[in-house]
Coordinates of N, CA and C in Angstrom, one line a residue:
M644 N -2.0 12.3 22.7 CA -1.2 13.8 21.6 C -2.1 14.5 21.9
R645 N -1.8 15.6 22.4 CA -2.4 16.7 22.6 C -3.2 17.3 21.0
G646 N -4.0 17.9 20.5 CA -4.6 18.3 19.7 C -4.8 20.0 19.8
Q647 N -5.6 20.2 18.6 CA -6.4 21.6 18.6 C -7.2 21.7 19.5
G648 N -7.5 22.6 19.9 CA -8.3 22.9 21.4 C -8.7 22.2 22.4
S649 N -6.9 22.1 22.9 CA -6.8 21.5 23.9 C -7.1 22.4 25.6
L650 N -7.3 21.9 26.2 CA -7.6 22.4 27.3 C -6.7 23.4 28.0
D651 N -7.1 25.0 29.1 CA -6.2 25.3 29.7 C -5.8 24.4 30.9
L652 N -5.3 23.9 31.8 CA -5.0 23.8 32.8 C -5.1 25.1 34.0
G653 N -4.6 25.8 33.8 CA -4.3 26.7 34.0 C -5.9 27.9 34.7
E654 N -6.8 27.8 34.2 CA -8.1 28.3 33.8 C -9.2 28.0 34.9
V655 N -8.5 28.9 35.6 CA -9.7 28.9 36.8 C -10.9 29.8 36.5
D656 N -12.2 29.6 36.5 CA -13.2 30.2 36.4 C -14.0 30.3 38.2
S657 N -14.2 32.2 38.5 CA -15.0 32.1 39.6 C -16.1 31.4 39.7
A658 N -16.7 31.2 39.1 CA -18.3 30.8 39.4 C -17.8 29.1 39.6
W659 N -16.7 28.7 39.6 CA -16.7 27.1 40.1 C -16.5 27.0 41.5
S660 N -16.3 28.5 42.2 CA -15.6 27.8 43.7 C -16.9 27.5 44.5
G661 N -17.0 26.3 45.2 CA -17.7 25.8 45.7 C -18.6 24.8 45.3
M662 N -18.4 24.4 43.9 CA -18.9 23.7 43.8 C -18.3 22.2 44.3
R663 N -19.1 21.3 44.5 CA -18.8 19.3 44.3 C -18.6 18.5 43.7
V664 N -17.5 18.1 43.9 CA -17.6 17.4 43.0 C -17.4 16.1 43.3
A665 N -17.4 14.8 42.6 CA -17.3 13.5 43.3 C -15.8 12.8 42.5
V666 N -15.1 12.4 43.1 CA -13.9 12.1 42.4 C -13.9 10.6 42.6
V667 N -14.7 9.5 41.9 CA -14.2 8.3 41.4 C -13.3 7.7 40.9
S668 N -12.5 6.6 41.1 CA -11.2 6.3 40.4 C -11.1 5.0 41.0
A669 N -10.2 4.4 40.1 CA -10.3 2.7 39.8 C -9.1 2.9 40.6
S670 N -8.7 1.4 41.5 CA -7.7 0.7 42.6 C -6.7 0.0 42.0
W671 N -6.7 0.0 40.6 CA -6.1 -0.8 39.8 C -4.8 0.2 39.4
H672 N -3.3 0.3 39.0 CA -2.2 0.8 38.2 C -2.0 2.3 38.5
T673 N -1.8 1.5 40.3 CA -2.2 3.3 41.3 C -1.0 4.1 41.5
Q674 N 0.0 3.7 40.5 CA 0.9 4.9 40.1 C 0.0 6.0 39.4
V675 N -0.5 5.3 37.9 CA -0.8 6.1 36.7 C -2.3 6.8 37.8
V676 N -3.4 6.1 37.9 CA -4.6 6.7 39.1 C -3.7 8.2 39.8
D677 N -2.8 7.7 40.8 CA -2.8 8.1 42.1 C -2.3 9.7 41.0
G678 N -1.7 9.9 40.1 CA -1.1 11.1 39.4 C -2.2 11.3 38.3
L679 N -3.4 10.6 38.4 CA -4.3 11.4 37.7 C -5.4 11.9 38.6
R680 N -5.4 11.5 39.9 CA -6.5 12.1 41.3 C -5.2 13.6 41.3
A681 N -3.8 13.3 41.6 CA -3.0 14.3 42.1 C -3.5 15.6 41.1
G682 N -3.6 15.2 39.9 CA -4.1 16.1 38.4 C -5.3 16.5 39.0
A683 N -5.9 16.2 39.1 CA -7.8 16.4 39.5 C -7.9 17.2 40.4
T684 N -7.0 17.3 41.6 CA -7.4 17.7 43.1 C -6.6 19.1 42.5
R685 N -5.3 19.6 42.0 CA -4.6 20.3 42.0 C -5.8 21.4 41.5
V686 N -6.1 21.2 40.2 CA -7.0 22.3 39.3 C -8.8 22.3 41.0
A687 N -9.0 21.1 41.1 CA -10.0 21.5 42.4 C -9.5 22.6 43.2
D688 N -8.4 22.2 44.2 CA -7.9 23.4 44.5 C -8.0 24.9 44.7
R689 N -7.2 24.8 43.3 CA -6.9 26.4 42.8 C -8.5 26.9 42.6
A690 N -9.3 25.7 42.2 CA -10.8 26.9 41.4 C -11.7 26.8 43.2
G691 N -11.2 26.1 44.4 CA -12.2 26.3 45.5 C -13.3 25.5 44.9
V692 N -13.0 24.1 45.0 CA -14.1 23.3 44.8 C -13.6 22.6 45.9
V693 N -14.5 21.9 46.1 CA -15.0 20.8 47.4 C -15.3 19.3 46.5
C694 N -14.4 18.2 46.9 CA -14.1 17.3 46.3 C -14.5 16.1 47.3
T695 N -14.6 14.8 47.0 CA -15.1 14.0 47.9 C -14.9 12.7 46.8
E696 N -13.3 11.9 47.4 CA -13.4 11.2 47.0 C -14.0 9.6 46.9
F697 N -14.2 8.9 46.4 CA -14.8 7.3 46.6 C -13.3 6.5 45.4
V698 N -14.1 5.3 46.1 CA -12.7 4.3 45.2 C -13.1 3.1 45.0
A699 N -13.2 2.8 43.4 CA -13.5 1.7 42.9 C -13.1 0.2 42.4
P700 N -13.6 -0.8 43.1 CA -12.4 -1.6 42.8 C -11.6 -2.3 41.7
G701 N -12.2 -1.4 40.4 CA -11.7 -1.3 38.5 C -12.3 -0.8 38.3
S702 N -11.8 -0.5 36.8 CA -12.4 1.1 35.7 C -14.1 0.2 35.3
F703 N -13.7 -1.5 35.6 CA -15.4 -1.5 35.1 C -16.8 -1.1 36.0
E704 N -16.7 -0.9 37.7 CA -17.0 -0.5 38.8 C -16.8 1.1 38.9
L705 N -16.3 1.7 37.8 CA -16.8 3.2 38.1 C -18.0 3.7 37.8
P706 N -18.6 3.4 36.6 CA -20.1 3.6 36.3 C -21.1 3.7 37.7
V707 N -21.1 2.5 38.3 CA -21.7 2.8 39.2 C -21.4 3.3 40.8
L708 N -20.4 3.5 41.0 CA -20.5 4.7 41.7 C -20.4 5.8 41.1
A709 N -20.2 6.1 39.9 CA -20.6 7.5 39.2 C -22.4 7.7 39.6
H710 N -22.8 6.6 39.2 CA -24.6 6.6 39.3 C -25.1 7.3 40.4
H711 N -24.8 6.9 41.7 CA -24.7 6.5 43.1 C -25.0 7.9 43.8
A712 N -23.6 8.5 43.0 CA -23.1 10.0 43.3 C -23.8 11.0 42.6
A713 N -23.7 10.7 41.2 CA -25.1 11.6 40.6 C -26.5 11.5 41.4
A714 N -26.6 10.2 41.6 CA -27.8 9.7 42.5 C -29.0 10.2 43.8
S715 N -27.3 10.8 44.7 CA -27.5 11.5 45.5 C -27.7 13.1 45.5
G716 N -27.9 13.7 44.7 CA -28.0 14.8 44.7 C -26.8 16.0 45.2
R717 N -25.9 14.8 45.4 CA -24.8 16.0 46.9 C -23.8 16.8 45.8
F718 N -23.3 16.5 44.5 CA -22.8 17.0 43.7 C -23.1 17.2 42.4
D719 N -22.0 19.1 42.1 CA -22.6 19.4 40.5 C -22.0 18.8 39.5
A720 N -21.1 17.8 39.5 CA -20.0 17.1 38.6 C -19.7 15.9 39.1
I721 N -19.3 15.0 38.2 CA -18.0 13.6 38.8 C -17.2 13.6 38.0
V722 N -15.8 13.2 38.5 CA -14.9 13.2 37.6 C -14.7 11.6 37.6
A723 N -14.4 10.7 36.5 CA -14.2 9.5 36.4 C -12.3 9.1 36.0
L724 N -11.6 8.6 37.5 CA -10.4 8.4 36.9 C -9.7 6.7 36.8
G725 N -9.6 6.3 36.4 CA -9.0 4.8 35.7 C -7.5 4.7 34.1
V726 N -7.4 3.5 34.7 CA -6.6 3.1 33.6 C -7.0 1.8 33.3
V727 N -7.0 1.6 31.7 CA -7.2 0.1 31.9 C -5.7 -0.2 30.8
I728 N -5.3 -0.7 30.4 CA -4.2 -1.3 29.7 C -4.7 -3.1 28.6
R729 N -4.0 -2.6 27.8 CA -4.5 -3.5 26.0 C -3.4 -4.5 27.2
G730 N -4.4 -6.0 26.8 CA -3.5 -7.0 27.2 C -4.2 -8.1 25.6
G731 N -3.8 -9.4 26.0 CA -4.0 -10.3 25.2 C -4.9 -10.7 24.6
T732 N -6.2 -10.3 25.6 CA -7.6 -10.9 25.3 C -8.5 -10.2 25.3
P733 N -10.0 -10.3 24.8 CA -10.8 -9.2 24.9 C -10.9 -8.2 25.5
H734 N -10.7 -8.4 26.8 CA -11.0 -8.0 27.9 C -10.8 -6.9 27.9
F735 N -9.9 -6.3 27.1 CA -9.5 -4.6 27.2 C -11.0 -4.0 26.9
D736 N -11.3 -4.8 25.6 CA -12.5 -4.0 24.6 C -13.9 -4.3 25.9
Y737 N -14.4 -4.9 26.9 CA -15.3 -5.2 27.6 C -15.0 -4.0 28.1
V738 N -14.3 -4.2 29.0 CA -13.9 -3.4 30.0 C -14.1 -1.4 29.7
C739 N -13.8 -1.5 28.8 CA -13.2 0.1 28.3 C -15.0 0.5 27.9
S740 N -15.5 -0.7 26.9 CA -16.6 -0.3 26.1 C -17.5 -0.1 27.3
A741 N -17.4 -1.3 28.5 CA -18.5 -1.1 29.2 C -18.5 0.3 30.4
A742 N -17.5 0.7 31.2 CA -17.0 2.1 31.5 C -17.4 3.0 30.8
T743 N -17.0 3.3 29.6 CA -17.1 4.6 28.9 C -18.8 4.4 28.4
D744 N -19.7 3.7 28.2 CA -21.2 3.8 27.9 C -21.5 3.7 29.8
G745 N -21.1 3.4 30.4 CA -22.2 3.3 31.5 C -22.0 4.9 32.2
L746 N -20.4 5.6 32.0 CA -20.6 7.0 32.5 C -21.2 7.8 31.7
T747 N -21.2 7.6 30.0 CA -22.4 8.2 29.5 C -23.4 8.5 30.0
R748 N -23.9 6.9 30.2 CA -25.5 6.5 30.9 C -25.6 7.8 32.1
V749 N -24.6 7.7 33.2 CA -24.6 8.3 34.1 C -24.6 9.7 33.5
A750 N -23.9 10.9 32.5 CA -24.5 12.0 32.3 C -25.9 12.1 31.7
L751 N -26.0 11.8 30.8 CA -27.7 11.6 30.4 C -28.9 11.5 31.2
D752 N -29.1 10.5 31.9 CA -29.5 10.0 33.2 C -29.5 10.8 33.7
H753 N -29.0 11.5 34.6 CA -28.8 12.1 35.4 C -28.6 13.8 36.0
G754 N -28.2 14.1 34.3 CA -28.1 15.3 33.4 C -26.8 16.0 34.4
I755 N -25.6 15.4 34.9 CA -24.8 15.3 35.3 C -23.4 15.9 34.7
A756 N -22.5 16.7 34.6 CA -21.0 16.5 34.0 C -20.1 15.6 34.7
V757 N -20.1 14.6 33.7 CA -19.0 13.4 33.8 C -17.4 14.1 33.0
G758 N -16.7 14.0 34.0 CA -15.2 14.4 33.6 C -14.6 13.1 33.4
F759 N -14.4 12.7 31.9 CA -13.5 11.8 31.4 C -12.1 11.2 32.0
G760 N -11.6 11.0 32.9 CA -10.8 10.6 33.0 C -10.2 8.7 32.9
L761 N -10.6 8.4 31.8 CA -10.4 6.9 31.9 C -9.5 6.7 30.9
L762 N -7.9 6.6 31.2 CA -7.1 6.2 30.2 C -6.9 4.9 29.1
T763 N -7.0 4.7 28.3 CA -7.6 3.1 27.2 C -6.0 3.4 27.1
C764 N -4.9 2.5 27.2 CA -3.8 2.4 26.5 C -3.5 0.9 26.6
D765 N -2.4 1.0 25.2 CA -1.9 0.2 24.5 C -0.9 -0.4 25.6
T766 N -0.1 0.6 26.3 CA 1.3 0.2 27.4 C 1.4 0.4 28.3
E767 N 1.9 0.0 29.7 CA 2.2 1.2 30.7 C 3.0 2.4 30.4
E768 N 3.1 2.8 29.0 CA 3.8 3.6 29.2 C 3.6 4.9 28.5
Q769 N 2.3 4.5 27.7 CA 1.2 5.3 27.5 C 0.6 6.1 28.6
A770 N 0.4 5.3 29.4 CA -0.5 5.5 30.4 C -0.2 6.4 31.4
R771 N 1.5 6.4 31.8 CA 2.0 6.9 32.6 C 2.2 8.6 32.1
D772 N 2.6 8.6 30.8 CA 2.9 9.7 29.6 C 1.4 10.3 29.9
R773 N 0.6 9.6 30.4 CA -1.1 11.0 30.4 C -1.2 11.1 31.5
A774 N -0.7 11.0 33.0 CA -1.0 10.8 34.0 C -0.7 12.6 34.5
G775 N 0.1 12.9 34.0 CA 0.4 14.1 35.0 C 1.7 13.8 35.9
L776 N 2.7 12.6 35.8 CA 3.5 12.6 36.4 C 4.6 13.7 35.9
E777 N 5.9 13.5 37.0 CA 6.7 14.6 36.7 C 7.4 14.4 35.3
A778 N 7.0 13.2 34.9 CA 7.9 12.7 33.5 C 6.5 12.8 32.1
S779 N 5.8 13.4 32.7 CA 4.1 13.2 31.5 C 4.3 14.0 30.8
R780 N 3.5 13.8 29.5 CA 3.8 15.2 28.6 C 2.5 15.9 28.6
E781 N 1.3 14.5 29.3 CA 0.1 15.0 29.3 C -0.5 15.4 31.1
D782 N -1.5 15.9 31.6 CA -2.4 15.9 32.3 C -3.6 15.2 32.5
K783 N -4.2 14.0 32.1 CA -5.4 13.6 31.8 C -6.2 14.1 32.8
G784 N -6.1 13.7 34.3 CA -6.9 13.5 35.6 C -6.7 15.0 35.4
A785 N -6.0 16.6 35.6 CA -6.5 17.5 35.7 C -7.5 17.9 34.7
E786 N -7.5 17.3 33.0 CA -8.2 18.1 32.2 C -9.4 17.3 32.1
A787 N -9.6 16.3 33.3 CA -11.1 15.7 33.5 C -11.6 16.5 34.5
M788 N -10.9 17.5 35.2 CA -11.9 17.8 36.0 C -12.0 19.8 35.6
V789 N -10.9 20.0 34.9 CA -11.4 21.2 34.3 C -12.9 21.0 33.3
S790 N -12.8 19.8 32.5 CA -13.9 19.7 31.6 C -14.7 19.9 32.3
A791 N -15.1 18.9 33.2 CA -16.4 18.6 34.1 C -16.7 19.7 35.2
L792 N -15.8 20.5 35.2 CA -16.0 22.1 35.9 C -16.3 23.0 34.9
R793 N -16.0 23.0 33.7 CA -16.5 23.7 32.6 C -17.9 23.2 32.2
A794 N -18.3 21.9 32.1 CA -19.6 21.8 31.9 C -20.5 21.8 32.7
A795 N -20.2 21.7 34.1 CA -21.0 22.0 35.0 C -21.7 23.6 35.0
R796 N -20.5 24.1 34.7 CA -21.2 25.8 34.9 C -22.1 25.9 34.0
T797 N -21.8 25.8 32.6 CA -22.5 25.6 31.3 C -24.5 25.3 31.9
I798 N -23.9 24.0 32.4 CA -25.2 23.4 32.9 C -26.2 24.1 33.7
R799 N -25.2 24.7 34.8 CA -25.9 25.7 35.5 C -26.2 27.1 34.6
D800 N -26.3 27.5 33.7 CA -26.2 28.8 33.2 C -27.2 28.6 32.5
I801 N -27.1 27.5 31.4 CA -28.6 26.7 31.1 C -29.9 26.9 31.6
Q802 N -29.5 26.4 33.0 CA -31.0 25.7 33.3 C -31.1 27.0 33.8
A803 N -30.6 28.4 34.3 CA -30.8 29.1 35.1 C -31.6 30.3 34.0
G804 N -31.4 30.1 32.5 CA -32.2 30.7 31.9 C -31.3 31.9 31.1

């Protein structure tokens, strides 16, 4: 559910043009992840951002791909996309925690903006509602891209003095 301070998904900053973004996405729940990727790509295309896509086997592997993308020095930002649906075992908690902690480490260890587009939902319906699909209420893929680009620009501004 959107709260106060939600992002303007129509926002395009001219400073974003030419930025290079690694989009790492999980291969599970393809309908939802495809929607997230489409939302992120729409924002990138509108802003003149160059995206390179990488596919992880699952959400647990998103941090290691993000780490190598960051370590390559080729990217200004990373957008991580995936979905984990709660089941009847603690597996959900382990995967969500590991992916979240890992992506945070990538951002802090490499000083790179990481857009967090990993949905952690109780049901598939909740995930679809946030995936930027035709019937969705939210577009978390687009939000993750806007967040990453805004942070990348701010990092550039800080480094430029």
